[in-house]
Short mmCIF file of C-alpha atoms in Angstrom, two decimals:
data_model
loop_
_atom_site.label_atom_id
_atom_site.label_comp_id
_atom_site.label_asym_id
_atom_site.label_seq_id
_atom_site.Cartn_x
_atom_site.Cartn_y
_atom_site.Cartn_z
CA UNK A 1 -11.85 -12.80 -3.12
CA UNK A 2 -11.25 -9.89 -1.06
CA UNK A 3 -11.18 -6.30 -1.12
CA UNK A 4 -7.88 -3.77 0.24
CA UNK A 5 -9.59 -0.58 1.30
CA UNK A 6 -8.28 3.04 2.30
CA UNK A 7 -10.68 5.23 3.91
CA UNK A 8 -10.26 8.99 4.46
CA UNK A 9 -13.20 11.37 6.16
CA UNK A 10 -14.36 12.18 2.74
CA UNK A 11 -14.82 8.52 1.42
CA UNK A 12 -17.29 5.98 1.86
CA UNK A 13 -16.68 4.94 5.24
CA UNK A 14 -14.74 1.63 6.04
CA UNK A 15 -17.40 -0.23 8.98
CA UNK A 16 -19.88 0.81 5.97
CA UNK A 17 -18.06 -0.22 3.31
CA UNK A 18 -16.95 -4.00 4.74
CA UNK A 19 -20.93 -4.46 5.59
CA UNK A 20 -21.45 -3.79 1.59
CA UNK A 21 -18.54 -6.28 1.09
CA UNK A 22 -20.16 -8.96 2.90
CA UNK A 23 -23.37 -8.47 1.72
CA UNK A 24 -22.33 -8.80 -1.59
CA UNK A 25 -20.67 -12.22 -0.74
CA UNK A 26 -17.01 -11.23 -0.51
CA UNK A 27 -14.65 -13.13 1.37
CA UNK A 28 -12.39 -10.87 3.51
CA UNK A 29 -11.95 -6.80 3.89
CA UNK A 30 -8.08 -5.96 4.31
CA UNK A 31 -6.69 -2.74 5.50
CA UNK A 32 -3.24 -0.78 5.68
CA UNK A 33 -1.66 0.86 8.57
CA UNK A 34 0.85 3.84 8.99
CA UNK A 35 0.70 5.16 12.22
CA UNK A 36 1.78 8.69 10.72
CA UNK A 37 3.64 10.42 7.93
CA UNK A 38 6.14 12.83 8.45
CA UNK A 39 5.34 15.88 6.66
CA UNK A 40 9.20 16.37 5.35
CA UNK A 41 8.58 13.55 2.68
CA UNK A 42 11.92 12.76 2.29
CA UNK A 43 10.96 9.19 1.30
CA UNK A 44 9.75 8.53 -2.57
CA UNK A 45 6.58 6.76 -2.23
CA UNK A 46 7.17 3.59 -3.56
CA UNK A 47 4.15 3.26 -6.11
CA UNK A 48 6.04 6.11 -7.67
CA UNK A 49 4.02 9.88 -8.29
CA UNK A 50 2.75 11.87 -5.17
CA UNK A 51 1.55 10.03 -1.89
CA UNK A 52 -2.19 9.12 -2.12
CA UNK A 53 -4.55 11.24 0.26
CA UNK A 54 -5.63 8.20 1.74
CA UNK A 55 -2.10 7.52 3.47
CA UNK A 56 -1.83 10.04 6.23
CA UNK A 57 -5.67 9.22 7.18
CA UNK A 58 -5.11 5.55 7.92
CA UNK A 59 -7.00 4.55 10.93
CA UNK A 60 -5.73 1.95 13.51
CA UNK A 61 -5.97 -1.34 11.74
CA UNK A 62 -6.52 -3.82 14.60
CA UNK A 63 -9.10 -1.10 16.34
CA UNK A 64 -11.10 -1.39 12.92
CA UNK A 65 -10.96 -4.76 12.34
CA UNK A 66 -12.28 -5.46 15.49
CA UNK A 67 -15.50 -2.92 14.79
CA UNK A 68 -15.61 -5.19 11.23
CA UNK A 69 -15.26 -8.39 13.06
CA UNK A 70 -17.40 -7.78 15.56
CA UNK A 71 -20.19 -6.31 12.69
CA UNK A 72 -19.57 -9.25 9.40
CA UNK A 73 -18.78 -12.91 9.65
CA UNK A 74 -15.48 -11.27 6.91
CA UNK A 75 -12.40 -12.28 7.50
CA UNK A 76 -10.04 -9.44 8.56
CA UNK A 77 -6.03 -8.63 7.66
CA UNK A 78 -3.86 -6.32 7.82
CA UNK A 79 -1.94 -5.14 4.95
CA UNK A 80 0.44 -4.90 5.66
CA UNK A 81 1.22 -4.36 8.80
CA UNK A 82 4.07 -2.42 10.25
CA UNK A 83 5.39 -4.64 12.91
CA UNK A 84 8.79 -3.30 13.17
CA UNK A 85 6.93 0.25 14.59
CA UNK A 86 5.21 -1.56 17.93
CA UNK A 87 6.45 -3.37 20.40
CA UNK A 88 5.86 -7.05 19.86
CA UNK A 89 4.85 -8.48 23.08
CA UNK A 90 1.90 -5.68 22.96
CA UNK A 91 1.64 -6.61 19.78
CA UNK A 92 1.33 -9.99 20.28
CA UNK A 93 -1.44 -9.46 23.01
CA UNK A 94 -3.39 -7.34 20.39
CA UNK A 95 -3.72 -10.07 17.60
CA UNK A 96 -3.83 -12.77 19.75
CA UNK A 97 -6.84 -10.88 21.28
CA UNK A 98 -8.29 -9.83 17.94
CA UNK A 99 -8.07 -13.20 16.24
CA UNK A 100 -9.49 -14.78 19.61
CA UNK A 101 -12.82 -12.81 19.79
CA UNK A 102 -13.02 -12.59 15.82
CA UNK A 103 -13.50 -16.53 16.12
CA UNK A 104 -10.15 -17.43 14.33
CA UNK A 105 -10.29 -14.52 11.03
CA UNK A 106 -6.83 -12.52 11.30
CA UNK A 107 -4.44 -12.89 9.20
CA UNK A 108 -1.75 -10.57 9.65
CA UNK A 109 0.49 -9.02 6.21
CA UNK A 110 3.68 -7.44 7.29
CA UNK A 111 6.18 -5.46 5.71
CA UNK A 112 9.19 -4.01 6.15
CA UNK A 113 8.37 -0.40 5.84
CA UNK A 114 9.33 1.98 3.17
CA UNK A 115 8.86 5.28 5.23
CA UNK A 116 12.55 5.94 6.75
CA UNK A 117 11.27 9.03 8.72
CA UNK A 118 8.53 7.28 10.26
CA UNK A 119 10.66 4.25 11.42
CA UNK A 120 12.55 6.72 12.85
CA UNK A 121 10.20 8.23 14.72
CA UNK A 122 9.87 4.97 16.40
CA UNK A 123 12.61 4.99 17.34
CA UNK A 124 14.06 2.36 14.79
CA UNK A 125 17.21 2.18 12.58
CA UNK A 126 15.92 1.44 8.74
CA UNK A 127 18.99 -0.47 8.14
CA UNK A 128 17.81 -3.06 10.78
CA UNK A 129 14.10 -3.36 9.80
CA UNK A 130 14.46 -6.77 8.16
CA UNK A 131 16.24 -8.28 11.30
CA UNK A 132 13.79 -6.44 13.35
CA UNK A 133 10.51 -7.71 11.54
CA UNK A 134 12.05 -11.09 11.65
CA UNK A 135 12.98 -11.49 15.54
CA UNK A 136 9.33 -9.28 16.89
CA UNK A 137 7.80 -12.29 14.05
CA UNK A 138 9.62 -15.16 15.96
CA UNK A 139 8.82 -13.22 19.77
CA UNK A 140 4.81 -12.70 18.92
CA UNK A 141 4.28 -16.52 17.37
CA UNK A 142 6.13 -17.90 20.47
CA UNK A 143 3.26 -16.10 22.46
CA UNK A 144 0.54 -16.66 20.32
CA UNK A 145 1.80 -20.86 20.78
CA UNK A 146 3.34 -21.48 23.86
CA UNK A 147 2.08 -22.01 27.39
CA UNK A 148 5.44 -20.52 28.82
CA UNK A 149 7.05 -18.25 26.06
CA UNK A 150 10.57 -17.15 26.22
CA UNK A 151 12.36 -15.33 23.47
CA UNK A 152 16.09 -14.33 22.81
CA UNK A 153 17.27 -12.59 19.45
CA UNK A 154 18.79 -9.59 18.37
CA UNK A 155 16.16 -6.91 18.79
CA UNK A 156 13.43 -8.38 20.81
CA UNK A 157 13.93 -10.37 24.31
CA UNK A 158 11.15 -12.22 26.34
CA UNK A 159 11.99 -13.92 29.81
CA UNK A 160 9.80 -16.95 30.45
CA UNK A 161 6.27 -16.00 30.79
CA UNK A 162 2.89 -16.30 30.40
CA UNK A 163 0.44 -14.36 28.26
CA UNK A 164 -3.50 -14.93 27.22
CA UNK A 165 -5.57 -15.07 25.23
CA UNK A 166 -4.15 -17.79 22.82
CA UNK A 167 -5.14 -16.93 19.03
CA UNK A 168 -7.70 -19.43 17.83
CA UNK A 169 -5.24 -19.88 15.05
CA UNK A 170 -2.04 -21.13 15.99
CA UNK A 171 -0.42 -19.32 15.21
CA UNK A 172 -1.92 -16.47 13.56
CA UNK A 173 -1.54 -16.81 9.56
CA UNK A 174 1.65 -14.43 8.98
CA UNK A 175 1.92 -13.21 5.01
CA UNK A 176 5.11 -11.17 3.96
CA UNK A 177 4.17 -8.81 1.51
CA UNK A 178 7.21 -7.43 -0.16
CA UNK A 179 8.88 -7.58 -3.87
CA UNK A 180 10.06 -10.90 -5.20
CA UNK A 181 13.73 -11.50 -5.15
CA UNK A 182 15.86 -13.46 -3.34
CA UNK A 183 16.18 -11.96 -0.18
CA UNK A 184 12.37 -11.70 0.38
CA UNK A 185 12.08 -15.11 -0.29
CA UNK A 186 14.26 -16.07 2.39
CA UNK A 187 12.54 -14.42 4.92
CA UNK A 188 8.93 -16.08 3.67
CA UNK A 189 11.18 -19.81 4.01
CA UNK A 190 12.59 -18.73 7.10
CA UNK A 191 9.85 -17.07 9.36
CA UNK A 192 6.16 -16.58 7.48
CA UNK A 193 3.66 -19.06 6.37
CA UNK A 194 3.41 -16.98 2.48
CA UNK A 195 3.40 -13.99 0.63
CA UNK A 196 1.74 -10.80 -0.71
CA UNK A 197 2.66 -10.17 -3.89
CA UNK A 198 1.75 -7.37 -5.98
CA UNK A 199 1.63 -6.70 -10.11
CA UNK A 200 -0.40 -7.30 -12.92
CA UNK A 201 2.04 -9.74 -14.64
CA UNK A 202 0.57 -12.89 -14.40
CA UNK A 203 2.99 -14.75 -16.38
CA UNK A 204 5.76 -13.22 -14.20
CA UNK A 205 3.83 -14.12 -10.80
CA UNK A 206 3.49 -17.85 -12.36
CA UNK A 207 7.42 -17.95 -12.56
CA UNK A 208 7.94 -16.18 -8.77
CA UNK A 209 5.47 -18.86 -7.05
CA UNK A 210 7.50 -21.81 -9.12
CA UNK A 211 10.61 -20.63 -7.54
CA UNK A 212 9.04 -19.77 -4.30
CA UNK A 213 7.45 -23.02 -4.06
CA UNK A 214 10.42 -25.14 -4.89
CA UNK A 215 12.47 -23.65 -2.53
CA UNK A 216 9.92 -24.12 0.29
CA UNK A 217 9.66 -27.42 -0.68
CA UNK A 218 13.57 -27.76 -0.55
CA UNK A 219 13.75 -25.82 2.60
CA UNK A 220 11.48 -28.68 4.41
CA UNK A 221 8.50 -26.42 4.91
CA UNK A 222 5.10 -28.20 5.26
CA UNK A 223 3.69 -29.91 2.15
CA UNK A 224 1.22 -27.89 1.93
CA UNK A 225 2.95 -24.91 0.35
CA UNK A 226 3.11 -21.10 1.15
CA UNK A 227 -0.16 -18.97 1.59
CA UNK A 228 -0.49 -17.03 -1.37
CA UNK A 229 -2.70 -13.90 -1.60
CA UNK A 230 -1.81 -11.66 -4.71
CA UNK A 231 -2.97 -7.82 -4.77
CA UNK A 232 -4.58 -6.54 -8.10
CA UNK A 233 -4.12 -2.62 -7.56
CA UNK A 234 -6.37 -1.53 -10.48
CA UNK A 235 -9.71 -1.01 -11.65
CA UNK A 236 -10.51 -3.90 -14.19
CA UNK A 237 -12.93 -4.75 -16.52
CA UNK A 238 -15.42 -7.94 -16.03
CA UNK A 239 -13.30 -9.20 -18.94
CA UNK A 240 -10.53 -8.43 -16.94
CA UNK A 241 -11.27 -9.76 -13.63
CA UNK A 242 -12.81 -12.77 -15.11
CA UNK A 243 -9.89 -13.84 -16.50
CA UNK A 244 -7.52 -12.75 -14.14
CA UNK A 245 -9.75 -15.00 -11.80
CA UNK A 246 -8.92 -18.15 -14.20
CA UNK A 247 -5.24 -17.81 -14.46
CA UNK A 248 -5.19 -17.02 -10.65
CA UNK A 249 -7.10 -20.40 -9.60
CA UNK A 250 -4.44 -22.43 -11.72
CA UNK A 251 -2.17 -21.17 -10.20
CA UNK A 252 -3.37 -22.41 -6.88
CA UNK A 253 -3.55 -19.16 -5.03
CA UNK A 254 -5.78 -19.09 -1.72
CA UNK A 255 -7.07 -15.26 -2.31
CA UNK A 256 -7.12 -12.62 -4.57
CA UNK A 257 -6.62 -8.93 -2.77
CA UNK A 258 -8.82 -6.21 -5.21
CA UNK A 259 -7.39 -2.63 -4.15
CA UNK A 260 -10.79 -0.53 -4.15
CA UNK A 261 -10.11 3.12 -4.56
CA UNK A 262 -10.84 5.59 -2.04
CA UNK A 263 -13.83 7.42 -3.50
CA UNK A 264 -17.85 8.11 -2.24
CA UNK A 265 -20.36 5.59 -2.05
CA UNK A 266 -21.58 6.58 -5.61
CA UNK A 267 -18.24 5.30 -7.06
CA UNK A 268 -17.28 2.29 -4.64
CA UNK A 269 -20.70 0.84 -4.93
CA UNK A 270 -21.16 -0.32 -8.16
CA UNK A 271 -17.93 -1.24 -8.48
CA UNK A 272 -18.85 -3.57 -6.08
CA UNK A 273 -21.41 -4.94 -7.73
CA UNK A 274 -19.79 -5.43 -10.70
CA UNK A 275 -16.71 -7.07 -9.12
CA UNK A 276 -19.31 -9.36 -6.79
CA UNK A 277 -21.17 -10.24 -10.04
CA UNK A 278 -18.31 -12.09 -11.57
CA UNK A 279 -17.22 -13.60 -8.80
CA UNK A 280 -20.93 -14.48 -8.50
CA UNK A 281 -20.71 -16.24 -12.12
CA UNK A 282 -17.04 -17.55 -11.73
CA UNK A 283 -17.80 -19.60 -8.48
#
């Protein structure tokens, strides 16, 4: 089990709060990233309602995981990562330099992006963040794996060359989080190792991951089977959880994601406890 966290200046803070997490036996502290948000708001935040406080407070992901790594034995992701927003051979360098000194913990959640005025101020057409995700994807894992990488797609060009450190993974564990459907699955066949998904549906996420899993089957994907780490974005019960945690490990999922809400220490705490109690009882 791990835990998605959004810190602002007036919340528990997040080195604080992943040294609670591992204390209390959790398995792996995950964290967003928006680099900014444009104060028009022209996009509808996708969760629907106003946009949280937390959002325009994000810190830099891979600059806090490494003060986690470097402070827990947790494992660290990002989700979900904005890839389309950097430029993947830095990008590259960064994870495969994170995951190196982090003894092999990153695994990296990307998305698409839902902010059009922040792609934008990137530089980036929103149109083209699918095919742009997809060929900076293909570009970093050809860095992360190869002694002399060389890259040539449709956004994102490498000449033959050499880059260090390697990822102790490799490659680095690459999760798509996005909404089921056809197209998303596609991309998870064609270029990630699994997928993020999100909702409290269970019965509805058992009938995605048999369609998912067929296809990657059919697709000739390792036998193994996608990487599967649902988000539960919700406060729940023990009842809840518990049996959430049942249903979840039939269905052969490798982690569960438990969105903590931004809040003081006097509110995150024992909701920690709680949540680490069960998992305590369930293991």
């Amino acid at each position: 089990m791990g835990l998605l966290y959004r810190e602002t200046a007036a919340a528990m803070p997040l080195l604080e709060f992943a040294q609670a997490a591992a204390e209390r036996g959790f398995d792996s502290v995950a964290i967003g990233e928006h680099t900014h948000i444009p104060v028009s708001r022209e996009s509808p935040f996708p969760g629907g309602g106003d946009l949280p406080d937390a959002y325009p407070e994000f810190p830099d992901p891979y600059v806090a995981l490494a003060f986690i790594a470097a402070q827990t034995s947790l494992r660290i992701a990002v989700t979900i990562a904005l890839v389309a927003q950097h430029d993947p051979i830095a990008l590259a360098k960064t994870t495969a330099t994170l995951d190196r000194m982090s003894g092999g913990r990153l695994t990296l959640g990307v998305g698409f992006g839902w902010n059009r005025e922040e792609l934008a101020n990137h530089g980036k057409s929103f149109a083209d963040r699918r095919e742009i995700v997809r060929d900076y994807i293909r570009l970093m894992r050809t860095m992360w794996t190869e002694t002399e990488a060389e890259y040539h797609g449709t956004h994102a060009n490498l000449e033959r060359s050499w880059s260090w450190p390697k990822p102790i993974q490799s490659p680095v564990p690459v999760l798509l989080g996005a909404q089921a459907g056809p197209r998303a699955f596609e991309a998870i066949i064609d270029w990630a190792d699994g997928w993020i998904p999100g909702g409290h549906d269970l019965d509805w996420l058992a009938t995605q991951l048999e369609e998912l899993r067929s296809r990657w089957v059919d697709a000739g994907r390792d036998e193994a089977g996608p990487v599967v780490w649902p988000m539960q974005n919700f406060v729940l019960t023990d009842e809840q959880l518990q049996s959430r945690l049942e249903r979840l490990r039939e269905l052969s999922v490798h982690q569960v994601l438990l969105d903590i809400p931004t809040a003081g220490r006097d509110e995150v705490l024992p909701l920690l406890d709680r949540y680490a109690n069960v998992l305590a009882a369930s293991r």
